[in-house]
N, CA, C and O atoms as a Tinker XYZ file with bonds, in Angstrom:
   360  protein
     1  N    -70.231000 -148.966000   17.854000    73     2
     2  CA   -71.358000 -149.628000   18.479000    64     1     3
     3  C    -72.470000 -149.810000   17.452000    63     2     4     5
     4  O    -72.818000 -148.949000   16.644000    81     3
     5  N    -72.921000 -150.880000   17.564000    73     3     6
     6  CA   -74.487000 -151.409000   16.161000    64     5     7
     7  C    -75.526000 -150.289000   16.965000    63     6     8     9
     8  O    -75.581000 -149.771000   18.080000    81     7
     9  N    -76.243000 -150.254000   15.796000    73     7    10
    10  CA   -77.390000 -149.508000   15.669000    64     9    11
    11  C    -78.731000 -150.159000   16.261000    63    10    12    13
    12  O    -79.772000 -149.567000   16.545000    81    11
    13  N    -78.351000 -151.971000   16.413000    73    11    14
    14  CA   -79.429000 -152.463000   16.495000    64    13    15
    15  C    -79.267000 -152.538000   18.024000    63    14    16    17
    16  O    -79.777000 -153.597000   18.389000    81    15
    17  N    -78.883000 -152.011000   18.828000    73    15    18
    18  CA   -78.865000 -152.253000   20.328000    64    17    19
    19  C    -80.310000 -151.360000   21.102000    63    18    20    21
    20  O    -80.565000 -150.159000   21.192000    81    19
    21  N    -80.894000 -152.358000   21.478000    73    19    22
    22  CA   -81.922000 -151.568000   21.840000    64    21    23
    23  C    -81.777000 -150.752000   23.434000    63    22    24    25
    24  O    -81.869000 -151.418000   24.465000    81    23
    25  N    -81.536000 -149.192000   23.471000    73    23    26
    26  CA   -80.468000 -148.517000   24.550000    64    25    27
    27  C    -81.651000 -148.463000   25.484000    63    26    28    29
    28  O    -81.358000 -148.624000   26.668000    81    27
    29  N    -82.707000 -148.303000   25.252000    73    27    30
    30  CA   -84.121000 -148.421000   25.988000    64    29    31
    31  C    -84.185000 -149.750000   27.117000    63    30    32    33
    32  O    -84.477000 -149.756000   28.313000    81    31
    33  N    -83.792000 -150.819000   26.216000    73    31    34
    34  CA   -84.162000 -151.964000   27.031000    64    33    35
    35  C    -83.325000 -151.971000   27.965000    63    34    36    37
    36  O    -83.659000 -151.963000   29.150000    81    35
    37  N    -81.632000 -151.992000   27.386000    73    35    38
    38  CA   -80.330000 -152.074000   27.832000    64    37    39
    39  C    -80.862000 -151.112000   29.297000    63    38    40    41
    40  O    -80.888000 -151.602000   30.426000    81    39
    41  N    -81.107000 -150.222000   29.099000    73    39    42
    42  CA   -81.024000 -149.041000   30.445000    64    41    43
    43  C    -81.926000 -149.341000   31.654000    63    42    44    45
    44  O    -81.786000 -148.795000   32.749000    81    43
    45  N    -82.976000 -150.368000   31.325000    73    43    46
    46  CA   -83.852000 -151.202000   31.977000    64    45    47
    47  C    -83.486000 -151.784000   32.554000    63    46    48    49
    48  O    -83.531000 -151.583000   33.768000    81    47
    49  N    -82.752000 -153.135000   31.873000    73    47    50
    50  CA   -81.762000 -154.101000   32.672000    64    49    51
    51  C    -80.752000 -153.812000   33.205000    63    50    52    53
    52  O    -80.318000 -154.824000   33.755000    81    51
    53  N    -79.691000 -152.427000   33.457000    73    51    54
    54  CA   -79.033000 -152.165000   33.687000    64    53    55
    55  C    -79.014000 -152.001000   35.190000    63    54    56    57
    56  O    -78.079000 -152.362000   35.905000    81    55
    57  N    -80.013000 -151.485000   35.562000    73    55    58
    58  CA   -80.829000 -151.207000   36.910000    64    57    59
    59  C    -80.861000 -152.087000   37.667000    63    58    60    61
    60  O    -80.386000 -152.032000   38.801000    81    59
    61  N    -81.598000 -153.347000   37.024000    73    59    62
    62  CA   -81.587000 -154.799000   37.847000    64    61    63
    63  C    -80.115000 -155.573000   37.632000    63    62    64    65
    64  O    -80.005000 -156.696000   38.125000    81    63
    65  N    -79.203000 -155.108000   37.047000    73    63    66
    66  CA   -77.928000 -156.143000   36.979000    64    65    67
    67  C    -76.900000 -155.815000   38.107000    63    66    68    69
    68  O    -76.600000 -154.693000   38.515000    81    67
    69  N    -76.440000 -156.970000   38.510000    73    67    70
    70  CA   -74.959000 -156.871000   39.475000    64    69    71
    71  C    -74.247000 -156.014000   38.451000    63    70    72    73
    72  O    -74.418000 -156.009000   37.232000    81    71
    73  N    -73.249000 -155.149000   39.327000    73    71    74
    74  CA   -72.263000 -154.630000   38.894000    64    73    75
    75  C    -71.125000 -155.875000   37.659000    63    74    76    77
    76  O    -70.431000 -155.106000   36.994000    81    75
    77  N    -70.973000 -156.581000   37.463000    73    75    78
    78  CA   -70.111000 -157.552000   37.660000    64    77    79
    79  C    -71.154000 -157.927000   36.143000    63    78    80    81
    80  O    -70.565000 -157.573000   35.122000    81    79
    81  N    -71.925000 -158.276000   35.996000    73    79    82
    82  CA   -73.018000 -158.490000   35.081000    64    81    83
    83  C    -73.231000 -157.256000   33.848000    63    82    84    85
    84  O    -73.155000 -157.423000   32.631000    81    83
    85  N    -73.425000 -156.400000   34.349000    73    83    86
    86  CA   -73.602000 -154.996000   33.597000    64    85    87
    87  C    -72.141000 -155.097000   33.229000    63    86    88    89
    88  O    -72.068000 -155.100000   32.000000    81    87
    89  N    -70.514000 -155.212000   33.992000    73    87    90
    90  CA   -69.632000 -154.998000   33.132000    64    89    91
    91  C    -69.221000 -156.161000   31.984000    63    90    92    93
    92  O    -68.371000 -156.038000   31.102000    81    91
    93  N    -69.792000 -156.935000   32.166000    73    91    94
    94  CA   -69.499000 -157.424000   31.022000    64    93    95
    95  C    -70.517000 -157.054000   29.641000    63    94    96    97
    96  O    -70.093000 -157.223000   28.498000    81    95
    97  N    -71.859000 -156.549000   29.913000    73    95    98
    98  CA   -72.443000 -156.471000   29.009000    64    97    99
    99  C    -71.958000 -155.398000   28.040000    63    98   100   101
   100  O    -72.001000 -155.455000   26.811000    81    99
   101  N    -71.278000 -153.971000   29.143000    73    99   102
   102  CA   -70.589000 -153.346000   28.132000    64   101   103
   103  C    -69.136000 -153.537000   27.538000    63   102   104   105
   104  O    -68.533000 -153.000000   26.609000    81   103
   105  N    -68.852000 -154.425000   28.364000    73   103   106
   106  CA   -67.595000 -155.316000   27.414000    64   105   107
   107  C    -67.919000 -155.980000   26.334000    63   106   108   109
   108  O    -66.888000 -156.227000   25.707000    81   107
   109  N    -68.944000 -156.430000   25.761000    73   107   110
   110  CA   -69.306000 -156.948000   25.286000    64   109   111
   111  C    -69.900000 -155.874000   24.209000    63   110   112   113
   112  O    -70.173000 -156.292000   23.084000    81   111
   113  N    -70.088000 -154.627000   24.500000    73   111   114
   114  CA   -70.530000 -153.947000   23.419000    64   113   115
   115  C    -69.150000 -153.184000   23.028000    63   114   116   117
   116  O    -69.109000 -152.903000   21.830000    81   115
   117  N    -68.259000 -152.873000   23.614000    73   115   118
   118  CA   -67.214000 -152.699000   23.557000    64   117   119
   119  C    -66.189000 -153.109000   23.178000    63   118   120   121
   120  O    -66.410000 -154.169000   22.593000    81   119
   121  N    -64.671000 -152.758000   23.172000    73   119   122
   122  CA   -63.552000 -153.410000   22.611000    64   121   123
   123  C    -62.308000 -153.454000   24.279000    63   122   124   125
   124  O    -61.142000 -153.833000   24.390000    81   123
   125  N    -63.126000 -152.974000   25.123000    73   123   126
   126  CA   -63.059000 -152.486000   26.342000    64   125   127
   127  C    -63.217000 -153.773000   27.458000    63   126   128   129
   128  O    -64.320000 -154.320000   27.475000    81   127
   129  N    -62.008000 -154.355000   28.528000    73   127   130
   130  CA   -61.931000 -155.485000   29.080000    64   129   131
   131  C    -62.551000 -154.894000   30.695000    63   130   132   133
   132  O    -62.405000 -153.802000   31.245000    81   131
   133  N    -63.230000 -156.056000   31.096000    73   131   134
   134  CA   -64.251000 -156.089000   32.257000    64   133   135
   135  C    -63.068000 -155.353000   33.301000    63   134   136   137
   136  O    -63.585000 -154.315000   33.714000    81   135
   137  N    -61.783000 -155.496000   33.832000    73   135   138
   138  CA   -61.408000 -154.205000   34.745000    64   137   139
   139  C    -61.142000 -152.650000   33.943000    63   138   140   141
   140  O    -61.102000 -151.622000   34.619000    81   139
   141  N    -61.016000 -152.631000   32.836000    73   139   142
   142  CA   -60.792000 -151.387000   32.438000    64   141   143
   143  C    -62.528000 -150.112000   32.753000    63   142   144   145
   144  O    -62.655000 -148.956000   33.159000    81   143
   145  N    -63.663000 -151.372000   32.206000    73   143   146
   146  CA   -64.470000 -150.929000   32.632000    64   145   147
   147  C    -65.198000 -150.761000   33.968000    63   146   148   149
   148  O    -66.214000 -150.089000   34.144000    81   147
   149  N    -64.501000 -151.503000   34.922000    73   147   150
   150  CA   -64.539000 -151.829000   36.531000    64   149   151
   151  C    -63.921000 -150.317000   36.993000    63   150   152   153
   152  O    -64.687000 -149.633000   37.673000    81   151
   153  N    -62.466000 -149.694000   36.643000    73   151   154
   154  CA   -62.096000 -148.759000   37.026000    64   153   155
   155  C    -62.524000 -147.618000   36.206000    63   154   156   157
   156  O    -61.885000 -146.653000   36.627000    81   155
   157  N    -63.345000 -147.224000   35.173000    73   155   158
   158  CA   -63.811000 -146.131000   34.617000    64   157   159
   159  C    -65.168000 -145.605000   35.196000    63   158   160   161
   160  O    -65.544000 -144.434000   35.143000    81   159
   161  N    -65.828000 -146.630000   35.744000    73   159   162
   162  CA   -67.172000 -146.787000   36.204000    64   161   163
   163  C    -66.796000 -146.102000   37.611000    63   162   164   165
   164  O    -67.083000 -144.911000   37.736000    81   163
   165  N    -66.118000 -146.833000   38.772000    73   163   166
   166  CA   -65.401000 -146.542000   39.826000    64   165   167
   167  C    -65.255000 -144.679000   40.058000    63   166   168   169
   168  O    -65.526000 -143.851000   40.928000    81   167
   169  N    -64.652000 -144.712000   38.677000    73   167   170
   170  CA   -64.176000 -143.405000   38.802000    64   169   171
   171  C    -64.983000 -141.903000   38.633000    63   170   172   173
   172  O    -64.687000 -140.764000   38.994000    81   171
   173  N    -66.169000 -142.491000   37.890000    73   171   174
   174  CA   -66.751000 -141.642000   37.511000    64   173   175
   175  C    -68.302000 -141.739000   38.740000    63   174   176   177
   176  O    -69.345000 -141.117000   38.939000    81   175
   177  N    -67.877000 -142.431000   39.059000    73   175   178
   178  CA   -69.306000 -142.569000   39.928000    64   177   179
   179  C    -70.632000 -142.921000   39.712000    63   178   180   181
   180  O    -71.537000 -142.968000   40.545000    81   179
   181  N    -70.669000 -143.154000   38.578000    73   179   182
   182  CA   -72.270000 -143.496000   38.170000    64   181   183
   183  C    -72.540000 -144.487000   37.890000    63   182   184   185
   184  O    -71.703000 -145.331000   37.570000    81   183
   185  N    -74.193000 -144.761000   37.931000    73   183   186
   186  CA   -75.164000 -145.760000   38.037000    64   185   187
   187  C    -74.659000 -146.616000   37.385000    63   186   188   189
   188  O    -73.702000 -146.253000   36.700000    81   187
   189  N    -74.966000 -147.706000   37.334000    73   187   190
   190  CA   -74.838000 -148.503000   35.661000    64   189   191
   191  C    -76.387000 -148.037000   34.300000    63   190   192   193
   192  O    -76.354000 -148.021000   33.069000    81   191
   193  N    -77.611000 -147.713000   35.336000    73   191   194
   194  CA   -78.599000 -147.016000   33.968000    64   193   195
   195  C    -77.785000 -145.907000   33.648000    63   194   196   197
   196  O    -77.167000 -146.266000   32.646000    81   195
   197  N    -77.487000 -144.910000   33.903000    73   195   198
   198  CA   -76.868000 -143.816000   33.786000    64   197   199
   199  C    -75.880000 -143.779000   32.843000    63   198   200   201
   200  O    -75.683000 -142.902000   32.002000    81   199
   201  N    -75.324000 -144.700000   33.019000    73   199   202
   202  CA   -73.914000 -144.991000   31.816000    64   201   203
   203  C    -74.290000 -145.688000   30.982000    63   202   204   205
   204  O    -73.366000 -145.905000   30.197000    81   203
   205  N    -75.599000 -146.412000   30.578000    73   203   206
   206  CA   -76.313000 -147.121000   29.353000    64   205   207
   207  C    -76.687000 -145.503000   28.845000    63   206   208   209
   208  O    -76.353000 -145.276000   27.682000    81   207
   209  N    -77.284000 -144.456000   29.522000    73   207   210
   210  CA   -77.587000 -143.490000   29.116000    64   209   211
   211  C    -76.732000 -142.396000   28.465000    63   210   212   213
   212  O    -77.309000 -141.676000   27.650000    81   211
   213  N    -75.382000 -142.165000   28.724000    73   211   214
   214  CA   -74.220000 -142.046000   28.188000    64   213   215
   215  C    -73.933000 -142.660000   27.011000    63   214   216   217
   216  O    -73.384000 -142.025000   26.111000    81   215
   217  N    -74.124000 -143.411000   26.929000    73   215   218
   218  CA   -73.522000 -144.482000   26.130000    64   217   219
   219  C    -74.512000 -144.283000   24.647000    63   218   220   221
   220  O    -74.083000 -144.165000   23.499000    81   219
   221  N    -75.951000 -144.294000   25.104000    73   219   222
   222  CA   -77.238000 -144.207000   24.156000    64   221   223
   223  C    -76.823000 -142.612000   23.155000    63   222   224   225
   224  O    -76.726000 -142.547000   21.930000    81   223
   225  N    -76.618000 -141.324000   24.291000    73   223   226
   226  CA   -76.162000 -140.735000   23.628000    64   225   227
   227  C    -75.197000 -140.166000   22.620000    63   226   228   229
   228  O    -75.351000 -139.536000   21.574000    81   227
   229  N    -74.101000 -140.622000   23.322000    73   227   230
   230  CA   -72.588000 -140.946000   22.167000    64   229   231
   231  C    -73.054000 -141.884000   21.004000    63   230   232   233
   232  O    -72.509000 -141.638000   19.929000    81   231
   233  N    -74.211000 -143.200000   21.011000    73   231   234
   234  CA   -74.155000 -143.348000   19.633000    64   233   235
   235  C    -75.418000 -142.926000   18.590000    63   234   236   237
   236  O    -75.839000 -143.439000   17.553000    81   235
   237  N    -75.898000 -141.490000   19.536000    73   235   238
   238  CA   -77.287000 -141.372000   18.962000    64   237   239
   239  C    -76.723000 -140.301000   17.485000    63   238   240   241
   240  O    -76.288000 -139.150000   17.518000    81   239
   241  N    -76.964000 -141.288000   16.188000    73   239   242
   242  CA   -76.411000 -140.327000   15.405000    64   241   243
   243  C    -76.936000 -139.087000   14.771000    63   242   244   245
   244  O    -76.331000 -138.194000   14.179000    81   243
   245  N    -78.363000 -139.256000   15.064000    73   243   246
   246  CA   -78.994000 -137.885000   14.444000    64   245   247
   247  C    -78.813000 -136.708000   15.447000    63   246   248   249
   248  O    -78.905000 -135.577000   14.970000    81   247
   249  N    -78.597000 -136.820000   16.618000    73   247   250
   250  CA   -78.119000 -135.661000   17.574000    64   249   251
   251  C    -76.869000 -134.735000   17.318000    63   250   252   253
   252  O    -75.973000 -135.472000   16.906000    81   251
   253  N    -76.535000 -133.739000   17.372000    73   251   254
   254  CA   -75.757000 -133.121000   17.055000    64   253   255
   255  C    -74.771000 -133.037000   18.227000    63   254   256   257
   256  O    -75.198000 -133.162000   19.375000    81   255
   257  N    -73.330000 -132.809000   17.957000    73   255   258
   258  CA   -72.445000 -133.076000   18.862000    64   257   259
   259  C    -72.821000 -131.908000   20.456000    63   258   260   261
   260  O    -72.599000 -132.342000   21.586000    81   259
   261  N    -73.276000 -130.754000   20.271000    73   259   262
   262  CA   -73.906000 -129.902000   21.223000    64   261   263
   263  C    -75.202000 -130.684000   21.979000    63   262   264   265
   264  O    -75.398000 -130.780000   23.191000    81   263
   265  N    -76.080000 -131.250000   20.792000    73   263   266
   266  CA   -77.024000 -131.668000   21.754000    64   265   267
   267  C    -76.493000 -132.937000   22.476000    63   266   268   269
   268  O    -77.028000 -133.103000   23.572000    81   267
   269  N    -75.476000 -133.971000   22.093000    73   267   270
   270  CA   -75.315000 -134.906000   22.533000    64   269   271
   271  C    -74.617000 -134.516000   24.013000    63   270   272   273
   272  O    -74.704000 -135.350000   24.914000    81   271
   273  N    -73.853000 -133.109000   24.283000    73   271   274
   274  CA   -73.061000 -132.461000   25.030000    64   273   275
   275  C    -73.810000 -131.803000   26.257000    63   274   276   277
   276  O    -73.347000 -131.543000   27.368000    81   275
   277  N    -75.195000 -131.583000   25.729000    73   275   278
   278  CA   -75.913000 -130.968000   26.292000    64   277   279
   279  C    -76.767000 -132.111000   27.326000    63   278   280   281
   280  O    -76.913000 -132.057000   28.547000    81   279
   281  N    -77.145000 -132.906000   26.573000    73   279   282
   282  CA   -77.918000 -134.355000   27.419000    64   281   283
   283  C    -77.092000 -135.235000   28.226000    63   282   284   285
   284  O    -77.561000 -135.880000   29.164000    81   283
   285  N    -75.478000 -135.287000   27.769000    73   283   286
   286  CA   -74.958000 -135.885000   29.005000    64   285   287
   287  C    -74.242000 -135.173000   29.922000    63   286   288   289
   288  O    -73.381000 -135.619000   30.680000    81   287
   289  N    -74.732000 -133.747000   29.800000    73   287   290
   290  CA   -74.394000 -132.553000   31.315000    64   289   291
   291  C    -75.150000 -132.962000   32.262000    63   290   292   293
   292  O    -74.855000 -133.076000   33.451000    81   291
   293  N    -76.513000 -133.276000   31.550000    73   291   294
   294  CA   -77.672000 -133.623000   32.625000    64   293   295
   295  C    -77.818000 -135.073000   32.526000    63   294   296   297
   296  O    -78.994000 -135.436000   32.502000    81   295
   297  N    -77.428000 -135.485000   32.497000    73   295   298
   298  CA   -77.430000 -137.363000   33.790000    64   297   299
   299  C    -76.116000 -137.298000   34.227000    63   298   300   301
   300  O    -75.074000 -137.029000   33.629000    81   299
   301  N    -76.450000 -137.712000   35.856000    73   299   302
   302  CA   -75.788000 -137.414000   37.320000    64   301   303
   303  C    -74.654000 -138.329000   36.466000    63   302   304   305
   304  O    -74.909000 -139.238000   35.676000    81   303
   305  N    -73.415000 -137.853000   36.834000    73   303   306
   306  CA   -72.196000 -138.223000   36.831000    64   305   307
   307  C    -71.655000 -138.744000   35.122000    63   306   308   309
   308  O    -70.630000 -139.366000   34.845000    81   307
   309  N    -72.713000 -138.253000   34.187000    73   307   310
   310  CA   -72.449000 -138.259000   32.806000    64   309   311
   311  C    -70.999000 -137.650000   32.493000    63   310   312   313
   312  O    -70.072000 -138.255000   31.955000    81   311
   313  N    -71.003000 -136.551000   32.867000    73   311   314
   314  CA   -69.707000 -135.809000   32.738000    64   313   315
   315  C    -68.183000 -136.553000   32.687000    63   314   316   317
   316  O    -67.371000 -136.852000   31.811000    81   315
   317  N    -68.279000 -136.655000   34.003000    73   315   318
   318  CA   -67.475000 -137.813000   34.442000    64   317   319
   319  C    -67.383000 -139.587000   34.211000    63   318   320   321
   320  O    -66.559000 -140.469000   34.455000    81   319
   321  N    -68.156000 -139.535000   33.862000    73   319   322
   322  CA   -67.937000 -140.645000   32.855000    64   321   323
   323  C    -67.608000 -140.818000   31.881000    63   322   324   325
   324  O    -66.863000 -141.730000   31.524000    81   323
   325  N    -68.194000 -139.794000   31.068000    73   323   326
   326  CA   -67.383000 -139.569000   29.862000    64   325   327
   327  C    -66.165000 -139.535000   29.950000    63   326   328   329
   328  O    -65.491000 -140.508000   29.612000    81   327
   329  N    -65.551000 -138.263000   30.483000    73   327   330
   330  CA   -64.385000 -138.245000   30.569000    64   329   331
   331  C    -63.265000 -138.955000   31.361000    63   330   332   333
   332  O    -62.072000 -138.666000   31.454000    81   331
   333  N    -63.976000 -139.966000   31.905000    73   331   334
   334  CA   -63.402000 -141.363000   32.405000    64   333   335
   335  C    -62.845000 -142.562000   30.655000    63   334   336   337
   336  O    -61.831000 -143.188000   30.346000    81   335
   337  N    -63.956000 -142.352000   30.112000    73   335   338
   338  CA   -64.020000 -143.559000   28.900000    64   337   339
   339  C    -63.267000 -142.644000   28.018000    63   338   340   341
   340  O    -62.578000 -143.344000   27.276000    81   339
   341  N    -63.074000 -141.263000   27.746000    73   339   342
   342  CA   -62.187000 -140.465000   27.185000    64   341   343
   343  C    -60.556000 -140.778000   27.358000    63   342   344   345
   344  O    -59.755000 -141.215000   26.532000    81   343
   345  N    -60.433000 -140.508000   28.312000    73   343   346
   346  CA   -58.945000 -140.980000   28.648000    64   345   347
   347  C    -58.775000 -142.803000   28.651000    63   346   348   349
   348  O    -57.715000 -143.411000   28.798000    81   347
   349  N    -59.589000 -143.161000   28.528000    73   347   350
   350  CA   -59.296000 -145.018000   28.410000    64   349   351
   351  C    -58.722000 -145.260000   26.737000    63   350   352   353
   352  O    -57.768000 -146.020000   26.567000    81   351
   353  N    -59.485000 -144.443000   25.333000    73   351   354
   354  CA   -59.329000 -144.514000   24.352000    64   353   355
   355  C    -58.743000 -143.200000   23.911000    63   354   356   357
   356  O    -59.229000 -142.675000   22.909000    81   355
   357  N    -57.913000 -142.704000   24.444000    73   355   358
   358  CA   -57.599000 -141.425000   23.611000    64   357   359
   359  C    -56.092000 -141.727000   24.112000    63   358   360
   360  O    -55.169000 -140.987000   23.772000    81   359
């Protein structure tokens, strides 16, 4: 994922977007096709801000893999999302 994505704004608009809208945007940041991300989302239960917030953290590179571990314990259904997009690429 680029560095130049601004995860601030992204998590803004994420809020106001159709489901359907938001998946393509992270298809689009992704290598990841609009149902793969339809059923990871599904599965994990969370927001679409929430998973911009996920997402902000996995590419925040000065965070350390604990703190990055630690910040997506705490946003609701982070967990599970992760480990939704875990099993999609692993």
């Amino acid at each position: 994922m680029s560095d130049n994505i601004n995860w601030d704004n992204l998590a803004n608009e994420a809020a106001d977007q159709t489901d359907a809208e938001f998946n393509t945007t992270i298809a689009s940041l992704t290598r990841m096709s609009i149902a793969e991300i339809d059923q990871f989302i599904a599965e994990s239960k969370i927001s679409n801000a929430n998973a911009i917030k996920v997402l902000k953290e996995i590419n925040d590179a000065a965070a350390s893999n604990s703190a990055k571990a630690d910040a997506i314990a705490n946003i609701d259904n982070g967990v599970s999302f992760l480990v939704s997009l875990a099993n999609r690429i692993v």
